[in-house]
mmCIF file of C-alpha atoms and ligand atoms in Angstrom:
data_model
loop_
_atom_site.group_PDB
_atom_site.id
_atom_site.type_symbol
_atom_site.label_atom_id
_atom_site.label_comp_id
_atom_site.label_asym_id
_atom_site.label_seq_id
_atom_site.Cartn_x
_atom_site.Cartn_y
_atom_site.Cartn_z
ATOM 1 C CA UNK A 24 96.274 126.977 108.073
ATOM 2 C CA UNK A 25 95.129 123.602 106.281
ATOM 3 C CA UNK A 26 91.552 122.466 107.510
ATOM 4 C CA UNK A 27 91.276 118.968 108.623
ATOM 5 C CA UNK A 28 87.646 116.873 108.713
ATOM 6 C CA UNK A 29 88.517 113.149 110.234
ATOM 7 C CA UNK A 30 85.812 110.656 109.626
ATOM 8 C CA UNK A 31 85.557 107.997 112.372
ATOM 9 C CA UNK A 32 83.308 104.641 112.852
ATOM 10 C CA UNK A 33 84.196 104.109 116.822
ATOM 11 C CA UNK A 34 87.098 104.177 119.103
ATOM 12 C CA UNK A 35 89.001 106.931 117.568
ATOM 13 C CA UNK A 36 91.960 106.025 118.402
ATOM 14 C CA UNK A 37 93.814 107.301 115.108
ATOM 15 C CA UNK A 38 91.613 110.401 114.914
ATOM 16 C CA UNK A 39 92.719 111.349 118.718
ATOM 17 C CA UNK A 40 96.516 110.411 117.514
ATOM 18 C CA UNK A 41 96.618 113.016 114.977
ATOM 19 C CA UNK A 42 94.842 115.485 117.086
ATOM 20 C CA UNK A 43 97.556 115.453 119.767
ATOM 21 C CA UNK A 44 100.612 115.461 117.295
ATOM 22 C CA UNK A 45 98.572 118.487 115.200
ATOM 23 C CA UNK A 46 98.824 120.588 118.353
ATOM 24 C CA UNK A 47 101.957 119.210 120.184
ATOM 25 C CA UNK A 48 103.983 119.852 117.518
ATOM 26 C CA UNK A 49 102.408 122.870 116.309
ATOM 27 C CA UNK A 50 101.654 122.229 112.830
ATOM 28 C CA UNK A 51 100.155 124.774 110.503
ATOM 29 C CA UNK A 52 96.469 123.083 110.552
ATOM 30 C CA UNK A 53 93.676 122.384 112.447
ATOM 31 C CA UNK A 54 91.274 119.548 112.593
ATOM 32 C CA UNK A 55 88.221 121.383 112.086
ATOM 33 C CA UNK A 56 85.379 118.502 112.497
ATOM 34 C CA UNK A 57 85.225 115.010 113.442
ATOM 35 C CA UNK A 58 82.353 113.475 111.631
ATOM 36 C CA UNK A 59 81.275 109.865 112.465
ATOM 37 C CA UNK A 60 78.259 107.302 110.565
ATOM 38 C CA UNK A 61 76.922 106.394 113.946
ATOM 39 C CA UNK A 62 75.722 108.597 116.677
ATOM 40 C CA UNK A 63 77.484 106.382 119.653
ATOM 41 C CA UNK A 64 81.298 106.738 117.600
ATOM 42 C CA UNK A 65 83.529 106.984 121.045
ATOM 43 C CA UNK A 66 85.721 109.094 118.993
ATOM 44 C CA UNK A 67 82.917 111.586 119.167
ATOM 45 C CA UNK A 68 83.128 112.117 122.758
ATOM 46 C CA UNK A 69 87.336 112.776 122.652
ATOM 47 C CA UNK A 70 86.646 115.267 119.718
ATOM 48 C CA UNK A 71 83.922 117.056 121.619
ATOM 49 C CA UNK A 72 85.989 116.933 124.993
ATOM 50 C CA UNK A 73 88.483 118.830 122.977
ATOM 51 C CA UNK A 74 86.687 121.632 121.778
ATOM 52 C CA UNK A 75 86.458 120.602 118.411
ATOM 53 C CA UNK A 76 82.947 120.263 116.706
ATOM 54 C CA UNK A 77 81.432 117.188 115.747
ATOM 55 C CA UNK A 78 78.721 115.720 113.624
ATOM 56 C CA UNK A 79 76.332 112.582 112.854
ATOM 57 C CA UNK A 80 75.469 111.458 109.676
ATOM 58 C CA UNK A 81 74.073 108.191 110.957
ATOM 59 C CA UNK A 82 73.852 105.687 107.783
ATOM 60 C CA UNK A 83 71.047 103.598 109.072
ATOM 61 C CA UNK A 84 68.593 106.995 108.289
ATOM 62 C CA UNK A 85 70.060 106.273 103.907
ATOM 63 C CA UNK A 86 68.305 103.343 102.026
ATOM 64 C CA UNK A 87 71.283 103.785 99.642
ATOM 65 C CA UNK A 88 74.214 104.207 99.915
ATOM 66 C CA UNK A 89 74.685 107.157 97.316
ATOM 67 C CA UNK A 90 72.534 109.075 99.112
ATOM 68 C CA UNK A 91 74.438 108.473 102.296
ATOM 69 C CA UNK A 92 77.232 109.202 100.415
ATOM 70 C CA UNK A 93 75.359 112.578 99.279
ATOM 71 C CA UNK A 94 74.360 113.579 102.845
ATOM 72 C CA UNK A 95 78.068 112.916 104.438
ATOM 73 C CA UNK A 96 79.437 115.478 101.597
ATOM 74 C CA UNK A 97 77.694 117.898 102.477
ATOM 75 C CA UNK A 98 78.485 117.637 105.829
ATOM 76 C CA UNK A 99 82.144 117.413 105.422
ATOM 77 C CA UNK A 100 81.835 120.402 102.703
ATOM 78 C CA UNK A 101 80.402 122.648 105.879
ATOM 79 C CA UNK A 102 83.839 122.557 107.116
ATOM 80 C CA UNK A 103 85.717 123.511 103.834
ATOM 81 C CA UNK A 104 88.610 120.994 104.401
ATOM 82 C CA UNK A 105 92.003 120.712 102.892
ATOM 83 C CA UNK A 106 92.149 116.544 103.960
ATOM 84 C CA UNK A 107 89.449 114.656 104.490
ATOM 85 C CA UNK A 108 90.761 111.755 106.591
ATOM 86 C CA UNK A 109 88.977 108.126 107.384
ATOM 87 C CA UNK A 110 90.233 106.817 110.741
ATOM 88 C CA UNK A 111 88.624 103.991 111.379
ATOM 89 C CA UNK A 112 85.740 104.816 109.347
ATOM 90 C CA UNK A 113 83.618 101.450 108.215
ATOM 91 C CA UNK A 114 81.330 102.624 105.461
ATOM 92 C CA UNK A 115 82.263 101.321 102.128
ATOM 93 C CA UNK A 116 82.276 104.893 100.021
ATOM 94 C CA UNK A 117 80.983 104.707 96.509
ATOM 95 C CA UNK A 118 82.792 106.279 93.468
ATOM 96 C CA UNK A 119 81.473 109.375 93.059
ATOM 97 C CA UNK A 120 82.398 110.688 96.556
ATOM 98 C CA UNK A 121 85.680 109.267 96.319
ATOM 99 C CA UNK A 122 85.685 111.416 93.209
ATOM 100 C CA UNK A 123 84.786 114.676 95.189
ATOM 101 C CA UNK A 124 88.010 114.108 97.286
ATOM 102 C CA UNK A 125 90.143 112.469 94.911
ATOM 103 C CA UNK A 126 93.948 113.410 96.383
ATOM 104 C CA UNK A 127 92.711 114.895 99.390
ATOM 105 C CA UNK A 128 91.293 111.515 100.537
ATOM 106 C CA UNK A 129 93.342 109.973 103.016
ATOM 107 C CA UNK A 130 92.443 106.136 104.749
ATOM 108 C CA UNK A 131 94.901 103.851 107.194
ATOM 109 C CA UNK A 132 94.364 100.444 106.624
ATOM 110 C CA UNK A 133 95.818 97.524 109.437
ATOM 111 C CA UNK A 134 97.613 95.392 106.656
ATOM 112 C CA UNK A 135 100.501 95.781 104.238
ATOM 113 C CA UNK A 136 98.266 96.846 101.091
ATOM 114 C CA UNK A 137 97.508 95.218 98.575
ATOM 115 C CA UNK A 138 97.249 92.228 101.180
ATOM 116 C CA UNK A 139 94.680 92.064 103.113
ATOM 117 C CA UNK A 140 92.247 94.539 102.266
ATOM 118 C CA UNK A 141 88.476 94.405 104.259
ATOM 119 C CA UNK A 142 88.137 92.983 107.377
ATOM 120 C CA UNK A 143 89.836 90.857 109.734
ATOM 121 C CA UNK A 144 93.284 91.724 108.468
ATOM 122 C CA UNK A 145 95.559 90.425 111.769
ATOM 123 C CA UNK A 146 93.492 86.622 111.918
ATOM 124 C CA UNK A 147 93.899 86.188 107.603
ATOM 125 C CA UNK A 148 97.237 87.206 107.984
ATOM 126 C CA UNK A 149 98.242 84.403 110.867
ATOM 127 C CA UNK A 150 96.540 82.395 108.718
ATOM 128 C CA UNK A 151 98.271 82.354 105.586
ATOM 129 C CA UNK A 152 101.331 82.189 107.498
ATOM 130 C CA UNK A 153 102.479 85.854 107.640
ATOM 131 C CA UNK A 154 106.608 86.541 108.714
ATOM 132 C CA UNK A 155 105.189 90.156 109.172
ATOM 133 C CA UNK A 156 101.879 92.257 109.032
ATOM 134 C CA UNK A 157 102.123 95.996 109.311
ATOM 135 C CA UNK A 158 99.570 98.918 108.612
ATOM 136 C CA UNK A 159 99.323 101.474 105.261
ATOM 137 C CA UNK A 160 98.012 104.753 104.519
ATOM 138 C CA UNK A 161 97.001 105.319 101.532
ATOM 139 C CA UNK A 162 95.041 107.962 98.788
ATOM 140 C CA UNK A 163 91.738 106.513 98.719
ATOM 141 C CA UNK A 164 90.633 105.124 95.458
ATOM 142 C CA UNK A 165 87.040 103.201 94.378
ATOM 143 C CA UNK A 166 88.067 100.079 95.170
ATOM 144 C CA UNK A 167 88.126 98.920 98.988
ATOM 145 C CA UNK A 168 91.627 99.736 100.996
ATOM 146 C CA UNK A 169 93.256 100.229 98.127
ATOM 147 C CA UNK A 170 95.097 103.670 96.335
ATOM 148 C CA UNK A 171 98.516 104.976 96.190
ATOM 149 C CA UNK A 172 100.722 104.443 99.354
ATOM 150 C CA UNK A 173 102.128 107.128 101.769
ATOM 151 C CA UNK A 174 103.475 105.224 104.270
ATOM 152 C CA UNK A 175 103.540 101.955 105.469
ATOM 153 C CA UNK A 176 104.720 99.848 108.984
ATOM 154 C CA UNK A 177 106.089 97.058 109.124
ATOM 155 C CA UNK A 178 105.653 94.564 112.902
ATOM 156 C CA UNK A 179 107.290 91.409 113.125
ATOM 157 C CA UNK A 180 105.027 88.331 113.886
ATOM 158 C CA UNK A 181 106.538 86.591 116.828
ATOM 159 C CA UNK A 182 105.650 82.955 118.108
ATOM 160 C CA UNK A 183 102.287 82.552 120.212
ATOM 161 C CA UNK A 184 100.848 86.209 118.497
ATOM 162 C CA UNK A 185 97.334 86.007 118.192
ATOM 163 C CA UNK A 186 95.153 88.754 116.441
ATOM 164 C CA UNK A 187 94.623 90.481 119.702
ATOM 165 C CA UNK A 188 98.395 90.565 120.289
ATOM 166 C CA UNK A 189 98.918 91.521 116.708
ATOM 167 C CA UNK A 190 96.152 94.320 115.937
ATOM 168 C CA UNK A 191 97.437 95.941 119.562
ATOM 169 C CA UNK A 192 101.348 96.276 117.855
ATOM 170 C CA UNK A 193 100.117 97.405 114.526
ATOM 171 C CA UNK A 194 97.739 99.984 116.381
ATOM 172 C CA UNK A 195 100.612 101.310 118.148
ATOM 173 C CA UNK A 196 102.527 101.919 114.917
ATOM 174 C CA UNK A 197 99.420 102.976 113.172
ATOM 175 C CA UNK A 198 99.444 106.282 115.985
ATOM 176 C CA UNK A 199 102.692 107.187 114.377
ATOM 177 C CA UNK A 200 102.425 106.440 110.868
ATOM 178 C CA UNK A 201 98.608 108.200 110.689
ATOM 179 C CA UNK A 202 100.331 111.525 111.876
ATOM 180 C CA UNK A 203 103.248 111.551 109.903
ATOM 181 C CA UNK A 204 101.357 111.405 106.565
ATOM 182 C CA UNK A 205 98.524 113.553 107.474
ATOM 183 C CA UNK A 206 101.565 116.081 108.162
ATOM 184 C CA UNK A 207 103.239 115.142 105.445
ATOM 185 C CA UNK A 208 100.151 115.841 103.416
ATOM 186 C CA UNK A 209 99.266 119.446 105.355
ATOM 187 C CA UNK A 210 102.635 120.267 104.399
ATOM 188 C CA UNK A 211 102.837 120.161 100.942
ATOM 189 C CA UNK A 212 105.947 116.852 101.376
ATOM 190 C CA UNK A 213 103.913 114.502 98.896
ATOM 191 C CA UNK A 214 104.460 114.169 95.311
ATOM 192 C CA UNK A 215 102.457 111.550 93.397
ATOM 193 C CA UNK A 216 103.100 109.915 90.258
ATOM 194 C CA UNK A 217 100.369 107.354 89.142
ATOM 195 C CA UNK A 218 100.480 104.759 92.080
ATOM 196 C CA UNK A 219 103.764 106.234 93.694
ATOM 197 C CA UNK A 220 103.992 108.523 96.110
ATOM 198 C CA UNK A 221 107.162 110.175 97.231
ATOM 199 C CA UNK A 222 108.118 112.581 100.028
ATOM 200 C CA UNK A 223 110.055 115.501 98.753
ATOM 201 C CA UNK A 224 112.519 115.518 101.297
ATOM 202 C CA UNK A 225 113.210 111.725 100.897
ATOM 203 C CA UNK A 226 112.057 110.759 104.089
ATOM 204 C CA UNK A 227 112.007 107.394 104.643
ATOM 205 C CA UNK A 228 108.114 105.999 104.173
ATOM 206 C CA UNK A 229 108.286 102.967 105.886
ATOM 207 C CA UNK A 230 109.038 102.317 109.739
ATOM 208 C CA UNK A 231 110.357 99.187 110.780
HETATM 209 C C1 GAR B 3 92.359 100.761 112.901
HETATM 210 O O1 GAR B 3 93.116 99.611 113.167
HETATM 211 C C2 GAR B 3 92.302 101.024 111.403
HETATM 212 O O2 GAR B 3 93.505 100.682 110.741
HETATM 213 C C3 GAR B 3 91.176 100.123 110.979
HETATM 214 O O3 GAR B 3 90.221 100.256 111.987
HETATM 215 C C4 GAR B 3 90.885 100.544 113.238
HETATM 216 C C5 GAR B 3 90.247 101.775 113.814
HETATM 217 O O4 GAR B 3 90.736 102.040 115.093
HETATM 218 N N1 GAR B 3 90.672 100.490 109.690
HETATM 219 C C6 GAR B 3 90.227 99.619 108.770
HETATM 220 O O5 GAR B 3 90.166 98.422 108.952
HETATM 221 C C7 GAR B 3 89.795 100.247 107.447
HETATM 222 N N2 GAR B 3 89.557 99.241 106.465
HETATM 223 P P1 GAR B 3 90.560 103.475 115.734
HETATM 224 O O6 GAR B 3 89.055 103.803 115.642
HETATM 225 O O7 GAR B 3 90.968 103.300 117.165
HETATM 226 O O8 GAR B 3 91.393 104.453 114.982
#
């Protein structure tokens, strides 16, 4: 049974995606803690609703960040996980804890990496003139939205789209890309190679 801590900012809405595909489809894993940087997360409330425990490691109480960093380790290391995975979770992380979790480090990021990395992915993207945005997950590395690719989506702009319109049809394909690699991940399918990562069974890693 692979242990799964998800690391959330707000809404949740990834975090609650995997939750319900981890016990619909009955994989061999549990998500053991949702942790969150701010003590009003709404993902907190789902997670506790569920059963499943919860904790606050609020970064407004760190003058630096390394020592946030420090704190929300040993948090995460109460709950002995497999995957660590950031869902939503806004807190730049410095290198040393991405070091801690190096390949068992998982983020989803509303753009098709390397474009678009930080914030306001949907209105940059209109902006420049974008055919089609999309969503990645990735391995997290110490630079910002940025690491090997699992999988990626891939949404048509259409005329009139605004980022509203956009971010809520990326979203959607974000609850089915998020699961897929966090299973893919809990069940041994991912090979990497440097920047590449493949699934063993040549599944495809994009959805269109
Ligand atoms: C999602 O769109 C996710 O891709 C994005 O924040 C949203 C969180 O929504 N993440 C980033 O921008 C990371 N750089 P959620 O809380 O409902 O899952």
């Amino acid at each position: 049974m692979k242990r799964i801590v998800i690391l959330v900012s707000g809404r949740g809405s990834n975090m609650q995606a995997i939750v319900e595909r981890c016990a619909a489809d009955g994989w061999a894993a549990a998500v053991v803690a949702v942790l969150a940087n701010r003590p009003d997360a709404a993902g907190l409330d789902f997670a506790r609703a569920r059963g499943i425990a919860t904790a606050v490691v609020d970064h407004r109480a760190y003058a630096e960040r390394a020592a946030f960093d420090a704190a929300l380790g040993a948090a995460i290391d109460r709950f002995a996980p497999d995957l660590v995975v950031l869902a939503g979770f806004m807190r730049i992380l410095g290198p040393e804890f991405v070091r801690r979790y190096e390949g068992r480090l998982l983020n989803i990021h509303p753009s098709l990496l390397p474009a678009f990395p930080g914030l306001h992915t949907h209105r940059r993207a209109l902006e420049a003139g974008c055919k089609a945005v999309g969503a990645s997950v990735h391995f997290v590395t110490a630079e910002l939205d940025h690491g090997p690719i699992v999988v990626q989506s891939v949404v048509p702009v259409r005329p009139g789209d605004d980022e509203h319109s956009l971010a809520a049809r990326v979203l959607a394909t974000e609850h089915i890309i998020y699961p897929l690699a966090v299973r893919w991940f809990v069940e041994d399918r991912l090979e990497r190679d440097g920047a590449l990562v493949r699934q063993r069974d040549g599944a495809s890693q994009v959805l269109m």
